[in-house]
Coordinates of C-alpha atoms in Angstrom, one line a residue:
M232 CA -6.2 -65.9 197.7
K233 CA -8.1 -68.4 199.8
Q234 CA -10.8 -70.8 198.7
R235 CA -13.2 -73.0 200.6
I236 CA -15.4 -75.7 199.1
L237 CA -18.6 -77.2 200.6
H238 CA -20.8 -80.0 199.2
I239 CA -24.5 -80.4 200.0
D240 CA -26.1 -83.7 199.0
Q241 CA -29.7 -84.4 199.9
G242 CA -29.5 -82.0 202.8
R243 CA -26.2 -83.4 204.1
C244 CA -23.2 -81.2 204.3
S245 CA -19.5 -82.2 203.7
V246 CA -16.2 -80.4 203.4
P247 CA -12.8 -81.6 202.2
S248 CA -11.0 -83.6 204.9
T249 CA -7.8 -81.6 204.2
P250 CA -7.6 -77.8 203.9
I251 CA -7.1 -76.5 200.4
P252 CA -3.8 -74.6 200.2
P253 CA -4.1 -71.0 198.7
S254 CA -1.8 -72.0 195.8
A255 CA -3.9 -75.0 194.7
P256 CA -6.0 -74.8 191.5
L257 CA -9.5 -73.6 191.9
C258 CA -12.1 -76.3 192.5
P259 CA -13.7 -77.7 189.3
P260 CA -17.4 -77.4 188.6
P261 CA -19.7 -80.1 189.9
A262 CA -20.8 -83.1 187.9
A263 CA -22.8 -82.1 184.8
T264 CA -25.2 -85.0 184.6
Q265 CA -28.8 -84.2 185.2
E266 CA -29.3 -86.6 188.0
E267 CA -26.2 -85.5 190.0
A268 CA -26.8 -81.9 189.3
S269 CA -30.3 -82.1 190.8
S270 CA -29.1 -83.8 194.0
R271 CA -25.7 -82.2 194.7
V272 CA -25.0 -78.6 195.4
Q273 CA -21.5 -77.1 195.6
W274 CA -20.5 -73.8 197.3
L275 CA -17.1 -72.4 196.3
H276 CA -16.1 -69.4 198.4
I277 CA -13.1 -67.3 197.3
T278 CA -11.4 -64.6 199.3
G279 CA -9.0 -62.4 197.4
S280 CA -8.6 -60.5 194.2
T281 CA -11.3 -60.6 191.5
E282 CA -8.6 -62.0 189.2
A283 CA -9.2 -65.3 190.9
L284 CA -12.5 -65.7 189.2
R285 CA -11.0 -65.8 185.8
T286 CA -10.1 -69.4 186.3
V287 CA -13.5 -70.2 187.7
L288 CA -15.3 -68.6 184.7
A289 CA -13.0 -70.2 182.2
A290 CA -13.4 -73.6 183.7
R291 CA -17.2 -73.3 183.6
G292 CA -17.3 -72.1 180.0
L293 CA -19.0 -68.7 180.8
P294 CA -18.8 -65.9 178.2
I295 CA -16.1 -63.3 178.3
A296 CA -18.7 -60.6 178.6
L297 CA -19.5 -62.0 182.1
W298 CA -15.9 -61.8 183.1
R299 CA -15.9 -58.0 182.6
K300 CA -19.1 -57.8 184.7
V301 CA -17.7 -59.9 187.5
L302 CA -14.3 -58.2 187.6
G303 CA -16.0 -54.8 187.4
V304 CA -18.1 -55.3 190.6
S305 CA -16.5 -53.1 193.2
H306 CA -18.6 -50.1 194.4
F307 CA -22.0 -50.5 192.8
P308 CA -24.9 -53.0 193.0
L309 CA -25.2 -55.4 190.1
V310 CA -27.8 -57.8 188.8
K311 CA -27.0 -59.7 185.7
S312 CA -28.8 -62.8 184.5
A313 CA -28.8 -65.1 181.5
E314 CA -30.0 -68.6 180.8
G315 CA -27.1 -70.4 182.5
Y316 CA -26.2 -68.0 185.3
I317 CA -27.3 -65.2 187.7
L318 CA -24.7 -62.7 188.9
L319 CA -25.2 -60.4 191.9
G320 CA -23.0 -57.7 193.5
M321 CA -24.2 -57.2 197.1
P322 CA -23.0 -54.5 199.5
V323 CA -22.0 -55.7 203.0
R324 CA -20.5 -54.2 206.1
A325 CA -18.6 -55.8 209.0
N326 CA -20.6 -53.7 211.5
W327 CA -22.8 -50.6 211.5
A328 CA -19.8 -48.3 212.3
T329 CA -17.7 -49.4 209.3
P330 CA -17.2 -46.3 207.1
Q331 CA -17.3 -48.0 203.7
A332 CA -19.3 -51.0 202.4
A333 CA -17.6 -53.8 200.6
Y334 CA -19.1 -55.7 197.8
I335 CA -19.4 -59.5 197.5
V336 CA -20.0 -61.2 194.2
L337 CA -22.5 -64.1 194.2
L338 CA -22.6 -66.2 191.1
L339 CA -25.4 -68.8 190.6
L340 CA -24.6 -71.6 188.2
P341 CA -26.2 -75.0 187.6
G342 CA -25.6 -77.0 190.8
E343 CA -23.2 -74.4 192.2
V344 CA -22.9 -71.1 193.9
V345 CA -19.6 -69.1 193.7
T346 CA -19.0 -66.3 196.1
L347 CA -16.1 -63.8 196.0
T348 CA -15.0 -61.1 198.4
E349 CA -11.7 -59.2 198.7
K350 CA -11.8 -59.3 202.6
E351 CA -13.5 -61.7 204.9
E352 CA -15.2 -59.1 207.0
H353 CA -18.9 -60.0 206.7
G354 CA -18.7 -63.5 208.3
L355 CA -19.8 -65.4 205.2
E356 CA -17.2 -68.1 206.0
S357 CA -18.8 -68.6 209.4
L358 CA -21.9 -70.0 207.6
Q359 CA -20.1 -73.3 207.0
H360 CA -20.7 -74.4 210.6
P361 CA -24.5 -73.8 210.7
L362 CA -24.9 -75.4 207.3
C363 CA -23.2 -78.5 208.5
S364 CA -25.1 -78.4 211.7
G365 CA -28.6 -78.7 210.2
D366 CA -29.3 -75.7 208.0
A367 CA -28.4 -77.7 204.9
Q368 CA -31.5 -79.8 205.3
S369 CA -33.6 -77.1 203.6
I370 CA -31.2 -76.7 200.7
R371 CA -32.0 -78.9 197.7
S372 CA -30.7 -76.8 194.9
A373 CA -28.2 -74.1 194.1
S374 CA -31.0 -71.5 194.1
D375 CA -31.8 -72.5 197.7
L376 CA -28.2 -72.1 198.7
L377 CA -28.1 -68.6 197.0
L378 CA -31.3 -67.6 198.9
Y379 CA -29.7 -68.9 202.1
L380 CA -26.7 -66.7 201.6
L381 CA -28.8 -63.7 200.7
D382 CA -31.0 -64.3 203.8
N383 CA -27.9 -64.3 206.1
L384 CA -26.6 -61.1 204.5
I385 CA -29.9 -59.4 205.1
E386 CA -29.9 -60.7 208.7
S387 CA -26.5 -59.0 209.1
N388 CA -28.3 -55.8 207.9
I389 CA -30.9 -56.4 210.6
R390 CA -28.2 -56.7 213.2
H391 CA -26.7 -53.5 212.1
Y392 CA -30.0 -51.7 212.4
V393 CA -30.7 -53.2 215.9
E394 CA -27.3 -52.2 217.1
L395 CA -27.6 -48.7 215.8
R396 CA -31.1 -48.4 217.3
N397 CA -29.8 -49.4 220.7
H398 CA -27.0 -47.0 220.3
T399 CA -29.5 -44.3 219.5
E400 CA -31.6 -45.0 222.6
Q401 CA -28.4 -44.7 224.7
L402 CA -27.6 -41.4 223.2
S403 CA -31.1 -40.2 223.8
E404 CA -30.9 -41.2 227.5
K405 CA -27.6 -39.4 227.8
I406 CA -29.2 -36.2 226.5
N407 CA -32.1 -36.5 228.9
A408 CA -29.8 -37.2 231.8
L409 CA -27.6 -34.1 231.3
S410 CA -26.9 -32.5 234.7
K411 CA -26.0 -29.0 233.4
G412 CA -28.3 -29.2 230.4
V413 CA -25.5 -28.8 227.9
P414 CA -24.1 -31.8 225.8
S415 CA -20.4 -32.3 225.7
R416 CA -18.4 -32.0 222.5
E417 CA -17.8 -35.8 222.6
L418 CA -21.5 -36.5 222.8
V419 CA -22.2 -34.2 219.9
R420 CA -19.5 -35.9 217.8
T421 CA -20.9 -39.3 218.7
I422 CA -24.4 -38.3 217.6
H423 CA -23.0 -36.8 214.4
H424 CA -21.1 -40.0 213.6
A425 CA -24.2 -42.2 214.3
H426 CA -26.3 -40.0 212.0
R427 CA -23.7 -40.2 209.2
Q428 CA -23.5 -44.0 209.5
A429 CA -27.3 -44.2 209.4
V430 CA -27.3 -42.4 206.1
R431 CA -24.7 -44.7 204.8
L432 CA -26.7 -47.7 205.9
I433 CA -29.7 -46.3 204.1
N434 CA -27.7 -46.2 200.9
Q435 CA -26.6 -49.8 201.5
F436 CA -30.1 -51.0 202.3
Q437 CA -31.4 -49.3 199.2
D438 CA -28.8 -51.0 197.1
A439 CA -29.7 -54.4 198.6
F440 CA -33.4 -53.8 197.9
F441 CA -32.4 -52.8 194.3
I442 CA -30.7 -56.1 193.9
L443 CA -33.5 -58.2 195.3
F444 CA -36.1 -56.3 193.4
H445 CA -34.4 -56.7 190.0
L446 CA -33.6 -60.3 190.8
S447 CA -37.3 -60.9 191.3
A448 CA -38.0 -59.1 188.0
A449 CA -35.6 -61.5 186.3
L450 CA -37.8 -64.5 187.3
P451 CA -39.0 -67.0 186.1
H452 CA -35.5 -68.3 185.5
P453 CA -34.3 -71.9 184.7
L454 CA -32.2 -72.0 187.9
F455 CA -35.1 -70.9 190.1
G456 CA -38.0 -72.9 191.2
S457 CA -41.5 -71.7 192.3
N458 CA -40.6 -72.0 196.0
G459 CA -37.5 -69.8 195.5
R460 CA -39.6 -67.1 194.0
L461 CA -41.8 -66.9 197.1
R462 CA -38.7 -66.8 199.4
L463 CA -37.2 -64.1 197.3
R464 CA -40.3 -62.0 197.5
N465 CA -40.3 -62.3 201.3
L466 CA -36.7 -61.3 201.4
T467 CA -37.5 -58.3 199.1
E468 CA -40.4 -57.2 201.3
G469 CA -38.2 -57.6 204.5
Q470 CA -35.4 -55.5 203.0
D471 CA -37.9 -52.8 202.0
H472 CA -39.3 -52.6 205.5
L473 CA -35.7 -52.5 206.9
T474 CA -34.9 -49.6 204.6
S475 CA -38.0 -47.7 205.8
S476 CA -37.1 -48.4 209.5
M477 CA -33.5 -47.1 208.9
R478 CA -34.9 -43.9 207.4
Q479 CA -37.0 -43.4 210.6
L480 CA -33.9 -44.1 212.7
A481 CA -31.9 -41.6 210.7
A482 CA -34.6 -39.0 211.2
I483 CA -34.5 -39.6 215.0
L484 CA -30.7 -39.2 215.0
G485 CA -31.1 -36.0 212.9
D486 CA -33.6 -34.7 215.6
L487 CA -31.1 -35.5 218.3
Q488 CA -28.4 -33.7 216.4
Q489 CA -30.6 -30.6 215.9
L490 CA -31.5 -30.7 219.6
C491 CA -27.8 -30.6 220.6
H492 CA -27.2 -27.7 218.2
Y493 CA -30.3 -25.9 219.6
I494 CA -29.0 -26.4 223.2
L495 CA -25.6 -25.2 222.4
Q496 CA -27.0 -22.2 220.4
R497 CA -29.2 -21.4 223.4
Q498 CA -26.2 -21.5 225.7
T499 CA -24.4 -19.1 223.3
D500 CA -27.3 -16.8 223.2
Q501 CA -27.5 -16.7 227.0
R502 CA -23.9 -15.8 227.2
I503 CA -24.3 -13.1 224.7
S504 CA -27.4 -11.8 226.5
R505 CA -25.5 -11.6 229.8
L506 CA -22.6 -9.7 228.1
T507 CA -25.1 -7.4 226.6
V508 CA -26.7 -6.8 230.0
L509 CA -23.3 -6.1 231.6
S510 CA -22.5 -3.7 228.8
A511 CA -25.8 -1.9 229.3
I512 CA -25.1 -1.5 233.1
F513 CA -21.6 -0.2 232.7
M514 CA -22.3 2.0 229.7
P515 CA -23.7 5.0 231.8
L516 CA -20.9 4.4 234.3
T517 CA -18.4 4.7 231.6
L518 CA -20.1 7.9 230.3
I519 CA -19.9 9.5 233.8
T520 CA -16.2 8.5 234.1
G521 CA -15.5 9.8 230.7
I522 CA -17.1 13.2 231.4
F523 CA -15.3 13.7 234.7
G524 CA -12.0 12.5 233.1
M525 CA -11.9 15.4 230.6
N526 CA -8.9 17.8 231.2
F527 CA -10.6 21.2 231.2
Q528 CA -9.6 23.9 233.6
N529 CA -13.0 25.3 234.3
M530 CA -15.1 22.2 235.1
P531 CA -17.9 22.4 237.7
G532 CA -17.6 20.3 240.8
L533 CA -13.8 19.9 240.7
D534 CA -13.3 22.1 243.7
W535 CA -16.3 20.6 245.6
P536 CA -15.0 18.5 248.6
Y537 CA -17.9 16.0 248.2
G538 CA -17.8 15.7 244.4
F539 CA -15.9 12.4 244.4
D540 CA -18.2 10.7 246.9
V541 CA -21.3 12.0 245.1
A542 CA -20.0 10.7 241.8
L543 CA -19.3 7.2 243.2
I544 CA -22.7 7.1 244.9
A545 CA -24.4 8.2 241.6
M546 CA -22.6 5.5 239.6
L547 CA -23.5 2.9 242.2
V548 CA -27.2 3.9 242.3
I549 CA -27.4 3.9 238.5
G550 CA -25.7 0.5 238.1
L551 CA -27.8 -1.1 240.8
G552 CA -30.9 0.5 239.5
L553 CA -30.3 -0.8 236.0
W554 CA -29.4 -4.3 237.3
L555 CA -32.7 -4.4 239.3
I556 CA -34.7 -3.2 236.3
L557 CA -33.2 -5.7 233.9
R558 CA -33.7 -8.5 236.4
W559 CA -37.3 -7.5 236.9
R560 CA -37.8 -7.6 233.1
G561 CA -36.3 -11.1 233.0
W562 CA -33.1 -10.2 231.0
L563 CA -30.8 -11.9 233.5
R564 CA -32.5 -15.3 233.4

């Protein structure tokens, strides 16, 4: 388990001068006085097992029922609110190609935000630098910090969408630039993988929209101000638009996938058509060969000195005639 602590006081950010060892006790809650709680904000970020939150919840006097909610967040979005806290379970991905989404717990308390993730793959720890480089000036309360974290998580969703959209454009250009008109197996697999990931991202974006929408429905809340409601509404609308855009992108990838299957099926049909034409040409020749190959004693033409030559010429004329007729009808194209 790892933990990081960050303090924001009147728009100024500070971190402990010495790193916190993993074995150290979890950081205590911020000061409980009304004046200090309104001016100081604390962000406690924990990386490790959900069991680490037991100490956090116990130290902050939260109900046992909330423990079960927090420790149960793993593979499903969650919004839970009461007078003294707001609990969120948000799905995240390291990049658009990651097969399975991870879930991060965000717990809003008076003057404090606690975040928990099993693996540091979403870059939430990297927000410490921009916060201390100027972003903390807009954070005056714990709800502002929560919205800041949610905003960055949604920005990561936007990056996933943009990267997948650029990847889709590259795949489309590869299909248009095919020299032989037939996509390779590797290209087909790549398009299939991209379409599958787009569907997974749609599910993740829908879960994120579900969380933001139900968080908006839980307002007004004692921990949220009026300015926070407006920002949350903008985040919800942006996530909804992002979900719709991802659906359109998934439809484009589905069309590319269908186009590849159509091209491959057309190639297969052309090969079968050519085999059928060859079979039609050689069928009468096989018939003639079969007739003259019968072992009868009294068969006309066996004693004729020109019989073999006439049979070869007849088969050649029939085969060439059928080939010309089928070509004229367009069966050989």
